[in-house]
Short mmCIF file of C-alpha atoms in Angstrom, two decimals:
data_model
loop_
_atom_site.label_atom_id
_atom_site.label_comp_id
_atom_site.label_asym_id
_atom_site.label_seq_id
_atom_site.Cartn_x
_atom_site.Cartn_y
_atom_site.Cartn_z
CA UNK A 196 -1.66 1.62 -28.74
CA UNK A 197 -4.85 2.30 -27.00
CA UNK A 198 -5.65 4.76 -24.16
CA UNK A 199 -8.46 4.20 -21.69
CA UNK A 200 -9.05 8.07 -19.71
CA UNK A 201 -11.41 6.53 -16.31
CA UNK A 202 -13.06 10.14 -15.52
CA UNK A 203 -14.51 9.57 -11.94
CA UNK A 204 -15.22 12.93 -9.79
CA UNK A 205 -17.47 13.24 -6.95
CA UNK A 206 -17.83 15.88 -4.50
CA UNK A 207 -18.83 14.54 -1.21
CA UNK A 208 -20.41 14.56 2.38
CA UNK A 209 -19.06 11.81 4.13
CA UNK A 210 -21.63 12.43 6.96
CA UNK A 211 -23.00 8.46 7.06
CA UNK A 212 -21.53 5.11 5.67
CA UNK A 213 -23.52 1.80 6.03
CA UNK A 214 -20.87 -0.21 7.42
CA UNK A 215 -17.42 -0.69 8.07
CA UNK A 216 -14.33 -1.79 5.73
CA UNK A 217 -11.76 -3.55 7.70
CA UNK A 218 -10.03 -4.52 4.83
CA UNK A 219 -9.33 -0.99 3.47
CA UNK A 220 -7.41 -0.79 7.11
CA UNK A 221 -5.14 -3.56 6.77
CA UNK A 222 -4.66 -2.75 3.27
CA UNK A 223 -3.54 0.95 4.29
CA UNK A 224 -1.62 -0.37 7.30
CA UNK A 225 0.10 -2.74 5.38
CA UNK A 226 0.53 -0.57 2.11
CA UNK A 227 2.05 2.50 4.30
CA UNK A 228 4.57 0.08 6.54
CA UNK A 229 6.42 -0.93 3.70
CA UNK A 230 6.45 2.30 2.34
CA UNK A 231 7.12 4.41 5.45
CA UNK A 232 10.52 1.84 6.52
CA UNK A 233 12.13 2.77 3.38
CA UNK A 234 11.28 6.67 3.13
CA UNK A 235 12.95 9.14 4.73
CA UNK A 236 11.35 12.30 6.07
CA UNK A 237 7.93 12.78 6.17
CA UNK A 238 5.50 10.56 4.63
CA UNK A 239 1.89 11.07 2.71
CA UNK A 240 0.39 8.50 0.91
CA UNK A 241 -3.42 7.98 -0.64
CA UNK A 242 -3.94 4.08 -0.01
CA UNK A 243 -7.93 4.80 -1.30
CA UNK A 244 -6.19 6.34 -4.36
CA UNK A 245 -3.89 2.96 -4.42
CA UNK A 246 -6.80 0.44 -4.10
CA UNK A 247 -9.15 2.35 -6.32
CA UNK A 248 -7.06 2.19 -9.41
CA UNK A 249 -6.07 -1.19 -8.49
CA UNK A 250 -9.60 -2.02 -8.49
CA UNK A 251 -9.91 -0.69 -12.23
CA UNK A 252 -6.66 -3.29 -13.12
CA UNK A 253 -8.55 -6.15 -11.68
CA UNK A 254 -11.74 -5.65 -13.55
CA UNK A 255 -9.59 -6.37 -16.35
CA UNK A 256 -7.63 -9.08 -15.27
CA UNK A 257 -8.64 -12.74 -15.28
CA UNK A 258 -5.45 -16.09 -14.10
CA UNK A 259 -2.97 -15.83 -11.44
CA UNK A 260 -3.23 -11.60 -11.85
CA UNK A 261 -6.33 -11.42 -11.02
CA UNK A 262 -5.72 -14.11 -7.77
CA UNK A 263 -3.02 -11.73 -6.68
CA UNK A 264 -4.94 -8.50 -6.90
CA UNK A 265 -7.81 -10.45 -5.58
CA UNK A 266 -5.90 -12.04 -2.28
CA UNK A 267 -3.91 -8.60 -1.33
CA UNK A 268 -6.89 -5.91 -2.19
CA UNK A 269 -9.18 -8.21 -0.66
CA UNK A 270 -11.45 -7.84 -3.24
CA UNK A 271 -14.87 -10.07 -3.66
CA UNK A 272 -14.97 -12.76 -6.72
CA UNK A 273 -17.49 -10.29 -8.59
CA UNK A 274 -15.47 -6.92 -10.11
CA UNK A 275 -19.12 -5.21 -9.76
CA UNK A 276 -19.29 -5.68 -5.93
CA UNK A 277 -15.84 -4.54 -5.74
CA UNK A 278 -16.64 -0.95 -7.91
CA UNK A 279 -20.15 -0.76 -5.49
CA UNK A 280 -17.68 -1.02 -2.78
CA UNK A 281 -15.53 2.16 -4.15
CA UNK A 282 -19.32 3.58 -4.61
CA UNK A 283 -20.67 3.46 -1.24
CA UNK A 284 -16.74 4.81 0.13
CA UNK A 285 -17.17 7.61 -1.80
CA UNK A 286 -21.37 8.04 -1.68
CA UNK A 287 -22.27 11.18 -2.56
CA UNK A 288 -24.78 13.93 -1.05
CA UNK A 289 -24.81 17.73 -0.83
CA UNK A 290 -23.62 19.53 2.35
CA UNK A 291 -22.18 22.60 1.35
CA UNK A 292 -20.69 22.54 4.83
CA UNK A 293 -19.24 18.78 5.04
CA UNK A 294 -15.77 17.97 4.10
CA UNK A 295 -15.43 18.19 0.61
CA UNK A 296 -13.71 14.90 -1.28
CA UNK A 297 -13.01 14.83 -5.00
CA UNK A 298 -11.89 11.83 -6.58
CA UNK A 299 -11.19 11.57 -10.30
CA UNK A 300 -10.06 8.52 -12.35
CA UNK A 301 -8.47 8.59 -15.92
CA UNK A 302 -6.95 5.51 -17.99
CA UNK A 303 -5.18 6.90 -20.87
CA UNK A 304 -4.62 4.43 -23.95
CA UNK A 305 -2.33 4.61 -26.93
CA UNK A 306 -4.58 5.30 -30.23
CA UNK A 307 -1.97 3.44 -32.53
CA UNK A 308 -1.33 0.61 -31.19
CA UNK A 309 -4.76 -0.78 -29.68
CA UNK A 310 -8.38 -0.45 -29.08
CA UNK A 311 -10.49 -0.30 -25.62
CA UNK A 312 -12.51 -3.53 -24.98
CA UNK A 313 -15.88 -2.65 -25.29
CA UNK A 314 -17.24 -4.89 -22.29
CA UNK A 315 -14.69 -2.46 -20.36
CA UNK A 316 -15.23 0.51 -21.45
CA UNK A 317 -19.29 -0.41 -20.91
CA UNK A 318 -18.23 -1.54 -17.51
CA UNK A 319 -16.07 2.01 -16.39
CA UNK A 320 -18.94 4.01 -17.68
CA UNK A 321 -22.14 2.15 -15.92
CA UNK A 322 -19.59 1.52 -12.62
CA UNK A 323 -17.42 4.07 -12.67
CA UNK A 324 -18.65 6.67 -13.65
CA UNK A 325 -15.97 6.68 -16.36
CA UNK A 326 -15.34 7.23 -20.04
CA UNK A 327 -12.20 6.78 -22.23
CA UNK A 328 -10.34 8.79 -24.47
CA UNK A 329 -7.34 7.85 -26.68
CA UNK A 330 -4.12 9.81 -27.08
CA UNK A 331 -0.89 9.77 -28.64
CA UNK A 332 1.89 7.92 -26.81
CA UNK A 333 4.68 9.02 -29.20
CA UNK A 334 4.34 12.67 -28.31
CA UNK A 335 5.70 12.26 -24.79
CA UNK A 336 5.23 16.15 -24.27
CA UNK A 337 1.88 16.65 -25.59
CA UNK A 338 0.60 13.72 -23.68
CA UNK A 339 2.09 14.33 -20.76
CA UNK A 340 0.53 17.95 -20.36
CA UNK A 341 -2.83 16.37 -20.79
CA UNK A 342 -2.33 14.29 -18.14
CA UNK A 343 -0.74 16.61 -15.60
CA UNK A 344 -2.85 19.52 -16.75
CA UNK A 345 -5.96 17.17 -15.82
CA UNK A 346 -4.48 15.79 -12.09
CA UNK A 347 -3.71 19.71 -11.63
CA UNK A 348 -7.68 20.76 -12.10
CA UNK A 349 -8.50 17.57 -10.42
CA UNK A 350 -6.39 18.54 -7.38
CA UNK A 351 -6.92 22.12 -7.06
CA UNK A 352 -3.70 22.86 -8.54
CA UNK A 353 -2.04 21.10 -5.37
CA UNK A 354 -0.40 18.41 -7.70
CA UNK A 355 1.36 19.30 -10.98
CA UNK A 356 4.00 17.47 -12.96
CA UNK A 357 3.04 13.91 -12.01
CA UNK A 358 3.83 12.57 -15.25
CA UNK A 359 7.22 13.01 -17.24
CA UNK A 360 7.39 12.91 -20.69
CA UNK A 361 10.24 11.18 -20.69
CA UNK A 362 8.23 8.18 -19.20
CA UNK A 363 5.79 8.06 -22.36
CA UNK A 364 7.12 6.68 -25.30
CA UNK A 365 5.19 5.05 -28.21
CA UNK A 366 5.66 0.94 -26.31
CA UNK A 367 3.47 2.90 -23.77
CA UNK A 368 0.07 0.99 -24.03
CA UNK A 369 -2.02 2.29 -21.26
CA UNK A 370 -1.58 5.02 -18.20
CA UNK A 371 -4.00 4.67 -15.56
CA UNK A 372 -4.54 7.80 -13.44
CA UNK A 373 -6.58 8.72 -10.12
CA UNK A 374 -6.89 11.73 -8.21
CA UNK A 375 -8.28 12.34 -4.81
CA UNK A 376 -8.69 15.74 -3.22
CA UNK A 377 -9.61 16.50 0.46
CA UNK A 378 -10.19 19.37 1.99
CA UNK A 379 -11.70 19.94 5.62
CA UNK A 380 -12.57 22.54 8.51
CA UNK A 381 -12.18 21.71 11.99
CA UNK A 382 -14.77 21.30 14.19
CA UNK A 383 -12.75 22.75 16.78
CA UNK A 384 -10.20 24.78 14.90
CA UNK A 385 -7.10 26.49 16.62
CA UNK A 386 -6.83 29.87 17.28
CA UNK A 387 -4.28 31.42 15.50
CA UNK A 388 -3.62 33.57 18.52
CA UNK A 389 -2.10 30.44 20.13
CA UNK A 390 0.23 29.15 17.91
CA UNK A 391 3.94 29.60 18.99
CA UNK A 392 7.83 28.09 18.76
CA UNK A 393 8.19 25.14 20.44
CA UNK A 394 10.95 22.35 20.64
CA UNK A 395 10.28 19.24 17.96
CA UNK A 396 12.35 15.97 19.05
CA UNK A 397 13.75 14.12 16.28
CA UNK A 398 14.03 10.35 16.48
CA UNK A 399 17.92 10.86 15.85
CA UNK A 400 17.39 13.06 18.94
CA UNK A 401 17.77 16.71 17.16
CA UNK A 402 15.35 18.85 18.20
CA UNK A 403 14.42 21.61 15.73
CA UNK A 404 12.14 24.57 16.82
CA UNK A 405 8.08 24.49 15.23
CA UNK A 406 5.26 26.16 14.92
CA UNK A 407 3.04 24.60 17.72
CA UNK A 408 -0.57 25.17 17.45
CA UNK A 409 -2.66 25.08 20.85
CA UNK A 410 -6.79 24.49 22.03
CA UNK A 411 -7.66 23.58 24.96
CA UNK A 412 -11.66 21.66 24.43
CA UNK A 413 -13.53 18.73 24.37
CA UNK A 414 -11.46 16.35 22.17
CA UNK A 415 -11.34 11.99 22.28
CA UNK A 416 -8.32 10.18 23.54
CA UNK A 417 -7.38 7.02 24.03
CA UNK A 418 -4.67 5.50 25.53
CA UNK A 419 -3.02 2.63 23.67
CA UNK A 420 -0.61 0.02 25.64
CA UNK A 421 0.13 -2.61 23.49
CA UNK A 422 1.33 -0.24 20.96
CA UNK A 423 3.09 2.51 23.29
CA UNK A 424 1.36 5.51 21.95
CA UNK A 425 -2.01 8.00 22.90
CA UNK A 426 -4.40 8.05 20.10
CA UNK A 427 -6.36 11.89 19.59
CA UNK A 428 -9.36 12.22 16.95
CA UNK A 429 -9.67 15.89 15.61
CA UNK A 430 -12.98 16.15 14.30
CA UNK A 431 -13.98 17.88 11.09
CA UNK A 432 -17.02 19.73 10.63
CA UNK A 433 -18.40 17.11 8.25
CA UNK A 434 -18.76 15.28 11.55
CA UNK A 435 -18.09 11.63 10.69
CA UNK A 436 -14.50 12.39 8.99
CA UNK A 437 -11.47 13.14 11.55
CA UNK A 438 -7.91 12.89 11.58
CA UNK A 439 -6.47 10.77 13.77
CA UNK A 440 -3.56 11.03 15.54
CA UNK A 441 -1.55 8.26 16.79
CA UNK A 442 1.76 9.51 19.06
CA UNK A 443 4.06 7.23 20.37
CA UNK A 444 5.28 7.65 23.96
CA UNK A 445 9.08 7.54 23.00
CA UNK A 446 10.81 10.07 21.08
CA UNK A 447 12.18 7.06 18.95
CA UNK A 448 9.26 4.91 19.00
CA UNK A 449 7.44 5.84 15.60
CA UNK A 450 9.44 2.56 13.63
CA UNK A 451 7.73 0.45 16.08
CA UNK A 452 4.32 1.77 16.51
CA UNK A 453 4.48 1.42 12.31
CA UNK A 454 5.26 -1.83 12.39
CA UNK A 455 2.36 -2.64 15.26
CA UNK A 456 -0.18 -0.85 12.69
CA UNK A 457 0.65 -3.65 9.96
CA UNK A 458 0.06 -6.52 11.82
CA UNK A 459 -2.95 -8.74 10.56
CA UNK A 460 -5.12 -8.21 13.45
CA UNK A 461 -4.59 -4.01 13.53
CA UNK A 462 -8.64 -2.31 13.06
CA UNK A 463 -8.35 1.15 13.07
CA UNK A 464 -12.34 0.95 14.16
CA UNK A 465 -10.80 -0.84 17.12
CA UNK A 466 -9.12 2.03 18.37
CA UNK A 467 -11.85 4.72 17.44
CA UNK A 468 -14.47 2.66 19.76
CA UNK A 469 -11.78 3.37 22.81
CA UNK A 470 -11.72 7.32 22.24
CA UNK A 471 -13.22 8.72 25.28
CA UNK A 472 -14.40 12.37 25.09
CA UNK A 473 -12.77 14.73 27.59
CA UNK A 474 -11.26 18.04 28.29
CA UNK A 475 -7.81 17.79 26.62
CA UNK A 476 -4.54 20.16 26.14
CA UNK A 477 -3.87 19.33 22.40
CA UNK A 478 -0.30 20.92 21.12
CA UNK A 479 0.14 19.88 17.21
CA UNK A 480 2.84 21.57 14.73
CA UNK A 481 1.48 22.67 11.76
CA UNK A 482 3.07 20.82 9.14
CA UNK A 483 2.95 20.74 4.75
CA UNK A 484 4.27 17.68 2.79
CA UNK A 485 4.56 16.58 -0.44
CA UNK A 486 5.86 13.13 -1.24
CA UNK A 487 5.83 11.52 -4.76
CA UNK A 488 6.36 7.50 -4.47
CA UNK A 489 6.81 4.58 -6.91
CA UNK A 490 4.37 2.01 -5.75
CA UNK A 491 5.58 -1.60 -7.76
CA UNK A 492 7.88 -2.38 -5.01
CA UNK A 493 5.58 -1.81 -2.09
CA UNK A 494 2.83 -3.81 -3.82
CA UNK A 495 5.54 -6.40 -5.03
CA UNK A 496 6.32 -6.78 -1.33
CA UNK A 497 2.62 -7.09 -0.77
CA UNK A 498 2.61 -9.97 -2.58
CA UNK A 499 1.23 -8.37 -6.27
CA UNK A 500 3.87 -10.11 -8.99
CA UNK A 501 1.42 -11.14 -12.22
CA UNK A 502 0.63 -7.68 -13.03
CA UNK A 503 4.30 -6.08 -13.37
CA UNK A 504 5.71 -9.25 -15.59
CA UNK A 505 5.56 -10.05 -19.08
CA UNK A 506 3.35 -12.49 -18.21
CA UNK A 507 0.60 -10.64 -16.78
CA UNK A 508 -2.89 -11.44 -17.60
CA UNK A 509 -4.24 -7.94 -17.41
CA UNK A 510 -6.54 -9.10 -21.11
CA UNK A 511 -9.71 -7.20 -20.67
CA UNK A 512 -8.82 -3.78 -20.60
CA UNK A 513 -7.42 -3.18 -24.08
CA UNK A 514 -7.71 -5.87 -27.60
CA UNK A 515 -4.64 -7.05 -26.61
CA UNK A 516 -2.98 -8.40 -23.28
CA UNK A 517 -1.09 -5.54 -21.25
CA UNK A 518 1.49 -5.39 -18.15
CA UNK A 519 1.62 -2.70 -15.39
CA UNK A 520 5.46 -0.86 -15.61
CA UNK A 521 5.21 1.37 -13.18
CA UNK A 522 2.07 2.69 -10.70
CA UNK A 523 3.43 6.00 -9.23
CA UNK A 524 1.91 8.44 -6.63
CA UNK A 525 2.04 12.07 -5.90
CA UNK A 526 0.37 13.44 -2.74
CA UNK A 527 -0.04 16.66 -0.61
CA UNK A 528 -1.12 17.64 2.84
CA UNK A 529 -1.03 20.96 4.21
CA UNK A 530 -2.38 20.94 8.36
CA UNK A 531 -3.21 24.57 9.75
CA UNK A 532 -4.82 26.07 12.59
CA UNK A 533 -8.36 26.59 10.21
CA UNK A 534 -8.08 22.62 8.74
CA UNK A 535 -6.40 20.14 6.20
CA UNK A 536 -5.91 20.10 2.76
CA UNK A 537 -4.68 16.78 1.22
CA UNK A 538 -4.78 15.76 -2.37
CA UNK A 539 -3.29 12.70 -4.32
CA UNK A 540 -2.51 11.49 -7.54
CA UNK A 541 -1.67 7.83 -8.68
CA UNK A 542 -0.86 6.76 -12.21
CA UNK A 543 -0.12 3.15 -13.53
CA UNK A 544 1.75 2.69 -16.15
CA UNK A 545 1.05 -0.37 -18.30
CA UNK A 546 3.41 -2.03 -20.49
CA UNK A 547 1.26 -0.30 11.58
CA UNK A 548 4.54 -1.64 26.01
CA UNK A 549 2.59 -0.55 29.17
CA UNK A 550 2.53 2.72 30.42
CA UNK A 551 0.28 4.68 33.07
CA UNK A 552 -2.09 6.93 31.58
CA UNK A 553 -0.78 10.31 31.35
CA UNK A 554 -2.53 13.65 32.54
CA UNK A 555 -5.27 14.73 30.05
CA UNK A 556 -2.38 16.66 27.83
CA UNK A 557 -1.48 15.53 24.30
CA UNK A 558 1.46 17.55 23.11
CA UNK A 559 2.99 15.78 19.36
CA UNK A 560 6.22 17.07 19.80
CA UNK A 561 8.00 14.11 18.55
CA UNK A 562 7.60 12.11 15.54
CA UNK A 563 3.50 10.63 14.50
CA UNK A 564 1.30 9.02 12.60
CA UNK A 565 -1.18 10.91 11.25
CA UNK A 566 -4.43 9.13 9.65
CA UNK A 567 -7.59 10.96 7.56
CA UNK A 568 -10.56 8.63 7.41
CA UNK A 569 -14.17 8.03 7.45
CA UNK A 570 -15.74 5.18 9.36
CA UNK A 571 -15.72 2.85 5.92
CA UNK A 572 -12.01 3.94 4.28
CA UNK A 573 -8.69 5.38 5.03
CA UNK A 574 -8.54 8.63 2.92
CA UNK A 575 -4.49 9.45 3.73
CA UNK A 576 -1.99 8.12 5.94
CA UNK A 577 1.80 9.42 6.86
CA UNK A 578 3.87 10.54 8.91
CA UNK A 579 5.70 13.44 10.69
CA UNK A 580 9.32 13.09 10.92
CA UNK A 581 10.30 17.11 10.77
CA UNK A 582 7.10 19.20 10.59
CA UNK A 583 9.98 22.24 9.44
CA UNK A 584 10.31 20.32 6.07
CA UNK A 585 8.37 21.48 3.17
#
């Protein structure tokens, strides 16, 4: 069986982007609704980390796999504009005091069984950034603490165990991997100084008590009718990456504003060009979740099939044809008063009502959306159910 390791890592300033990438917004939208309706608790997902590695499966795919991949990542006809795509998301340049991003991918193929394409391993390297190394699928344990011992430096030690070895046997052919780390500084950070209890409502309507960080600056708002929430950017030093959160009006309302977000016509760019700047009261809980997630069934409801069945025409990647078995994610996010730290790792396995505008106060004291991005791509998206879980 043959491994492919995809070794990708850049550390970025994500200061300018030449354009925008609507489709990485519907993709996220989309990719977090179905995700988010059957979760429970908190939510953190990497939908870059998602369409990245699916972009590596459809460089190798060709029939009715590659039309799938192609319709729901919205990816061009030619695999090479789709990896310059990933390229100019993730552009790199040296500002020791921008937001730092680290994204590393990794295919890992089984050295008995078969042998990377050359045309694809040619391809990773020149596009990707990427080489390939074999290893040995019928030492589950060994293999396995390659892998995780990899996504672990790749992360910052903020992921660990994403692979079992019980889920690498010898009919293993390939394991895909990609990890994304973010970490960022607030441009307007809160004082620690302010941070005290404060009531959380819970959709059920519990209320828990939080800690509630507190400024009082120049931040952008919008208010958002048609989907009965108040949107709130918090800058990051970096200056063009923010998080943005979107806070629905009712205690109860975060199922619907979800399901708004993954309608076809939903542009998070939309929203950012109605953020106004002004003097605002921002109260935010501080709030640390992990969340690991099996993604076939969210991307089978998205409309991917081919690549999961025997069937699947996924023929350039290794000398012989391969399936995907499972594509699984790991992610973190930890919000303070100083910044964010976020990290992600994915592996495949092969074998988104009227209301008058409130007073300049936005206090998330009830369950939100929460959204890291740049201009061009949706870094993470979740949500906050209970910001007390850890």
């Amino acid at each position: 069986m043959g491994h492919l390791l995809v070794a990708h890592t850049f550390e970025v300033n994500l200061s300018s982007y030449p354009g925008t990438f609507s489709y990485m917004d519907r993709f996220s939208a989309k990719l977090f609704q179905k995700i988010a309706k059957s979760s429970q608790g908190n939510v953190v997902i990497s939908p870059l980390s998602v369409h990245a590695l699916l972009g590596m499966i459809y460089a190798a795919s060709a029939g009715d796999t590659l039309r799938e991949l192609q319709q729901v990542g919205e990816f061009g006809k030619n695999p090479t504009d789709v990896a310059l795509d990933f390229q100019r998301l993730v552009k790199v340049k040296d500002n020791q005091q921008g937001a730092e991003l680290a994204i590393a991918m990794r295919v890992y193929y089984n050295q008995q069984l078969a042998g990377i394409n050359p045309r694809y391993e040619q391809f990773a390297k020149i596009h990707y950034n990427a080489s390939t190394v074999p290893v040995d699928m019928s030492n589950g344990e060994e293999t396995a603490t390659k892998i995780n011992s990899w996504v672990a430096d790749s992360t910052r030690n903020k992921i660990q165990n994403l692979v079992s070895p019980d889920s690498i046997t010898s009919e293993v052919q390939a394991i895909l991997v990609n990890a994304v780390y973010f970490k960022g500084i607030w441009a307007k950070d809160f004082p620690t100084i302010a941070t005290h209890p404060a009531e959380f409502h819970h959709t059920d309507g519990r209320t828990s008590q939080v800690d509630m960080m507190y400024n009082k600056d120049f931040f952008r708002l919008a208010y958002l009718p048609e989907l009965d929430a108040t949107a709130l950017e918090l800058a990051y030093k970096d200056s063009a990456t923010s998080m943005l959160i979107l806070l629905p009006n009712r205690h109860d309302g975060l199922a619907d504003l979800e399901q708004q977000l993954a309608r076809p016509e939903f542009d998070l760019n939309r929203i950012a060009l109605r953020l106004r700047s002004q003097i605002v009261e921002v109260s935010l809980p501080k709030f640390r979740i992990e969340f690991k997630q099996e993604m076939n069934e969210p991307l089978k409801e998205l409309g991917l099939h081919e690549m999961f069945s025997a069937s699947s025409q996924v023929i350039n990647l290794l000398d012989q044809p391969v399936h995907v078995t499972q594509i699984m994610q790991k992610a973190f996010i930890d919000v303070g008063e100083e910044g964010t730290e976020a990290s992600a790792a994915t592996f495949a396995m092969i074998e988104f009502r009227s209301f008058s505008p409130p007073k300049p106060k936005f206090v998330a004291n009830r369950p939100f959306v929460f959204v890291i991005r740049t201009p061009s791509s949706v870094l993470f998206v979740g949500h906050v159910e209970d910001p007390g879980l850890k």
